[in-house]
Coordinates of C-alpha atoms in Angstrom, one line a residue:
Chain W
K1 CA 84.2 69.7 119.9
A2 CA 84.2 73.5 120.7
G3 CA 86.9 75.6 119.1
V4 CA 89.3 78.0 120.7
T5 CA 87.3 80.6 122.6
Q6 CA 88.6 84.1 123.3
T7 CA 87.0 86.7 125.6
P8 CA 86.2 89.5 125.3
R9 CA 85.8 90.0 121.6
Y10 CA 86.3 93.8 121.8
L11 CA 88.0 96.1 124.2
I12 CA 88.5 99.8 124.4
K13 CA 91.2 101.2 126.7
T14 CA 93.2 104.4 127.2
R15 CA 96.9 104.8 127.3
G16 CA 98.5 103.8 130.5
Q17 CA 95.9 101.3 131.5
Q18 CA 96.4 97.6 131.6
V19 CA 94.3 94.8 130.1
T20 CA 93.8 91.0 130.5
L21 CA 92.6 88.8 127.7
S22 CA 91.4 85.3 128.1
C23 CA 91.7 82.1 125.9
S24 CA 90.1 78.7 126.4
P25 CA 91.8 76.1 124.1
I26 CA 90.2 73.2 122.3
S27 CA 89.4 70.5 124.8
G28 CA 92.4 68.3 125.3
H29 CA 94.9 70.8 123.8
R30 CA 97.7 71.6 126.1
S31 CA 99.8 74.2 124.2
V32 CA 98.5 77.7 123.9
S33 CA 100.2 80.4 121.8
W34 CA 99.4 84.1 121.5
Y35 CA 99.8 86.3 118.4
Q36 CA 99.4 90.0 117.6
Q37 CA 97.9 90.9 114.2
T38 CA 98.2 94.4 112.8
P39 CA 97.8 95.8 109.3
G40 CA 101.5 96.9 109.3
Q41 CA 103.3 94.1 111.0
G42 CA 101.0 91.2 110.1
L43 CA 100.8 88.2 112.5
Q44 CA 103.6 88.2 115.1
F45 CA 104.3 85.5 117.7
L46 CA 104.0 86.7 121.3
F47 CA 104.6 83.6 123.5
E48 CA 103.7 80.0 124.0
Y49 CA 102.5 78.2 127.2
F50 CA 102.6 74.5 128.0
S51 CA 102.1 72.9 131.3
E52 CA 101.6 76.2 133.0
T53 CA 105.0 77.4 131.9
Q54 CA 106.1 79.9 129.3
R55 CA 108.2 77.9 126.8
N56 CA 108.9 80.4 124.2
K57 CA 108.7 84.1 123.6
G58 CA 108.7 86.4 120.6
N59 CA 110.2 89.8 120.3
F60 CA 107.9 91.9 122.4
P61 CA 108.6 94.1 125.5
G62 CA 108.1 92.9 129.0
R63 CA 104.8 94.8 129.2
F64 CA 103.3 91.8 127.5
S65 CA 103.0 88.8 129.8
G66 CA 100.8 85.8 130.2
R67 CA 100.0 82.7 132.2
Q68 CA 98.4 79.3 131.9
F69 CA 96.3 77.5 134.3
S70 CA 96.1 73.8 135.2
N71 CA 93.1 73.4 132.8
S72 CA 95.2 74.8 130.0
R73 CA 93.2 78.0 129.8
S74 CA 95.5 81.0 129.3
E75 CA 95.4 84.7 130.0
M76 CA 97.5 87.5 128.4
N77 CA 98.2 90.8 130.1
V78 CA 99.4 94.0 128.7
S79 CA 100.4 96.8 131.1
T80 CA 101.0 100.5 130.5
L81 CA 99.1 100.4 127.2
E82 CA 100.4 102.4 124.3
L83 CA 98.6 103.5 121.1
G84 CA 100.7 101.0 119.1
D85 CA 99.2 98.1 121.1
S86 CA 95.9 98.5 119.2
A87 CA 95.6 95.2 117.4
L88 CA 93.8 91.9 117.0
Y89 CA 95.1 89.5 119.6
L90 CA 94.8 85.9 118.6
C91 CA 95.1 82.8 120.6
A92 CA 95.9 79.4 119.1
S93 CA 96.0 76.0 120.6
S94 CA 97.6 72.7 119.6
L95 CA 97.4 69.3 121.0
D96 CA 101.0 69.1 122.2
R97 CA 104.4 70.6 121.5
G98 CA 105.6 67.7 119.4
Q99 CA 106.4 67.9 115.7
G100 CA 103.5 68.1 113.4
Q101 CA 101.0 69.6 115.8
P102 CA 98.8 72.1 113.9
Q103 CA 97.6 75.3 115.6
H104 CA 94.0 76.3 115.6
F105 CA 93.0 79.9 116.1
G106 CA 90.3 81.6 118.1
D107 CA 88.3 84.6 116.8
G108 CA 90.6 87.0 118.6
T109 CA 90.2 90.0 120.9
R110 CA 90.2 93.4 119.1
L111 CA 91.9 95.9 121.4
S112 CA 91.6 99.6 120.7
I113 CA 93.7 102.1 122.6
L114 CA 92.4 105.7 122.7
Chain V
G1 CA 115.4 84.3 113.6
E2 CA 113.2 83.0 110.8
N3 CA 112.0 85.3 108.1
V4 CA 109.2 84.4 105.7
E5 CA 108.6 86.4 102.5
Q6 CA 105.3 86.0 100.7
H7 CA 104.3 87.0 97.1
P8 CA 102.2 88.4 95.6
S9 CA 100.5 90.7 98.1
T10 CA 97.4 90.9 96.0
L11 CA 96.3 88.3 93.4
S12 CA 93.2 88.6 91.2
V13 CA 92.1 85.6 89.1
Q14 CA 89.0 84.7 87.1
E15 CA 86.6 82.3 88.6
G16 CA 87.6 78.8 87.5
D17 CA 91.3 79.7 86.9
S18 CA 94.2 78.6 89.1
A19 CA 95.9 80.7 91.8
V20 CA 99.5 80.3 93.0
I21 CA 101.0 82.0 96.1
K22 CA 104.7 81.7 96.8
C23 CA 106.7 81.9 100.0
T24 CA 110.4 81.7 100.9
Y25 CA 111.9 81.2 104.3
S26 CA 115.4 81.8 105.7
D27 CA 116.0 79.2 108.4
S28 CA 117.0 75.9 107.0
A29 CA 116.0 74.2 110.3
S30 CA 112.3 75.0 109.6
N31 CA 110.4 71.8 109.0
Y32 CA 106.7 72.6 109.3
F33 CA 104.8 74.9 106.8
P34 CA 101.1 75.6 107.3
W35 CA 98.8 77.7 105.2
Y36 CA 96.0 79.7 106.7
K37 CA 92.9 81.4 105.1
Q38 CA 91.5 84.4 106.8
E39 CA 88.2 85.9 105.7
L40 CA 87.3 89.4 106.7
G41 CA 86.6 89.7 110.4
K42 CA 87.1 86.0 111.0
R43 CA 89.8 83.8 112.5
P44 CA 92.7 82.4 110.5
Q45 CA 91.8 78.8 109.4
L46 CA 94.3 76.1 108.7
I47 CA 93.7 74.9 105.2
I48 CA 96.7 72.7 104.6
D49 CA 100.1 72.0 106.0
I50 CA 103.3 70.2 104.9
R51 CA 106.3 68.8 106.7
S52 CA 109.8 68.8 105.5
N53 CA 109.9 65.1 104.7
V54 CA 107.2 65.6 102.1
G55 CA 107.6 67.4 98.7
E56 CA 103.9 67.8 97.9
K57 CA 100.5 67.4 99.5
K58 CA 97.0 67.7 98.0
D59 CA 93.6 68.1 99.5
Q60 CA 90.9 68.4 96.8
R61 CA 91.4 71.7 95.0
I62 CA 94.3 72.8 97.2
A63 CA 97.9 71.6 97.0
V64 CA 101.2 72.7 98.6
T65 CA 104.7 72.1 97.3
L66 CA 107.9 72.4 99.2
N67 CA 111.5 72.8 97.9
K68 CA 113.8 72.5 100.9
T69 CA 116.9 73.1 98.8
A70 CA 115.6 76.4 97.5
K71 CA 113.8 77.1 100.8
H72 CA 110.5 77.9 99.2
F73 CA 107.0 76.5 99.3
S74 CA 103.8 77.3 97.3
L75 CA 100.1 77.1 97.6
H76 CA 98.1 76.1 94.5
I77 CA 94.4 76.5 94.3
T78 CA 92.7 75.0 91.2
E79 CA 89.2 75.7 89.8
T80 CA 88.9 78.8 92.0
Q81 CA 85.4 79.7 93.3
P82 CA 84.0 83.0 94.8
E83 CA 84.3 81.5 98.3
D84 CA 88.1 81.3 97.9
S85 CA 88.3 85.1 98.1
A86 CA 90.2 85.8 101.4
V87 CA 93.7 86.6 102.7
Y88 CA 96.0 83.7 102.7
F89 CA 99.0 83.4 105.0
C90 CA 102.0 81.1 104.8
A91 CA 104.0 80.3 107.9
A92 CA 107.1 78.4 108.9
S93 CA 108.2 76.7 112.2
V94 CA 111.4 75.0 113.3
S95 CA 109.8 72.5 115.6
G96 CA 106.5 72.0 113.9
G97 CA 103.4 73.5 115.4
G98 CA 103.2 75.3 118.7
A99 CA 106.5 74.7 120.3
D100 CA 108.4 77.7 118.9
G101 CA 105.7 79.8 117.4
L102 CA 104.9 80.3 113.8
T103 CA 106.6 82.9 111.6
F104 CA 104.1 84.3 109.1
G105 CA 104.4 85.9 105.7
K106 CA 102.6 89.2 105.2
G107 CA 99.6 87.6 103.5
T108 CA 98.2 87.5 100.0
H109 CA 94.8 89.0 99.3
L110 CA 93.2 86.6 96.8
I111 CA 90.3 88.1 94.7
I112 CA 88.2 85.8 92.6
Q113 CA 86.6 87.8 89.7
P114 CA 83.2 86.4 88.6

C-alpha cells in the first residue's frame, strides 16, 4: 500500500506570494492533518480535515487554509507569504477520527521564502 | 491547550547501551501517546504508541511506559544500534490520533557512539 504522498517536495517563493501544497493520504484513510515543522518551534498542528470539512484548527493565522476533496486528498494554501513561513510542511493521514487511530506522515514539502 | 515537555534535547549513548527519553504533558484528558523517529531529511515514522488504559507496551527493543497520575511517559530503547541514531519526538492527543491534532515535544537527538 502506498504511503502518504506530498507534492511538490520543494518550493521557493517570495514574500507576498501564495502557495498551494498537495497531500494524497494512504488509500482508505479519511482523516488528513497538516503540521508545520521548523527548527525553532518544532512540529506544530495546523488543521485536520475529515469528510471534506475542517474539524480542528491549530493556532495559526487565517492566511493558512486548506480543503479536502471527496477522494480524501487535501490541499493546503498559504497566502501573503512571510519569511517566517519557511518550513517543512508535513501531511499525516489516519484511517478515521476515532480513538487509537495512528497518524502516518508524508515526506513533506519544504517551503523556502526569499 | 496541551503542552508537552521532552528531555533531554540531546542524548549520546554507547552502542549496545540503553537509552531513555522522557516526556511530560499538561492536559489530564490526553489519552493517546505516540512516539516518532525522524532521520535526517526523512519523514517522521511512528515507532510505538500507547493509550491511557495501558501502563506499558513493548515491541522488540523498544518500550514505552505511561504514568497517568504523574502525567509522564517514557521511551526505552535497549541494545542500541547505529541505526537508532535519529531525532525522536513524543506527542500527546486528547482524542487519540487525528481528531484533535498531536501536540509534540521539541525532540531528542539520539546519538549512538560506536
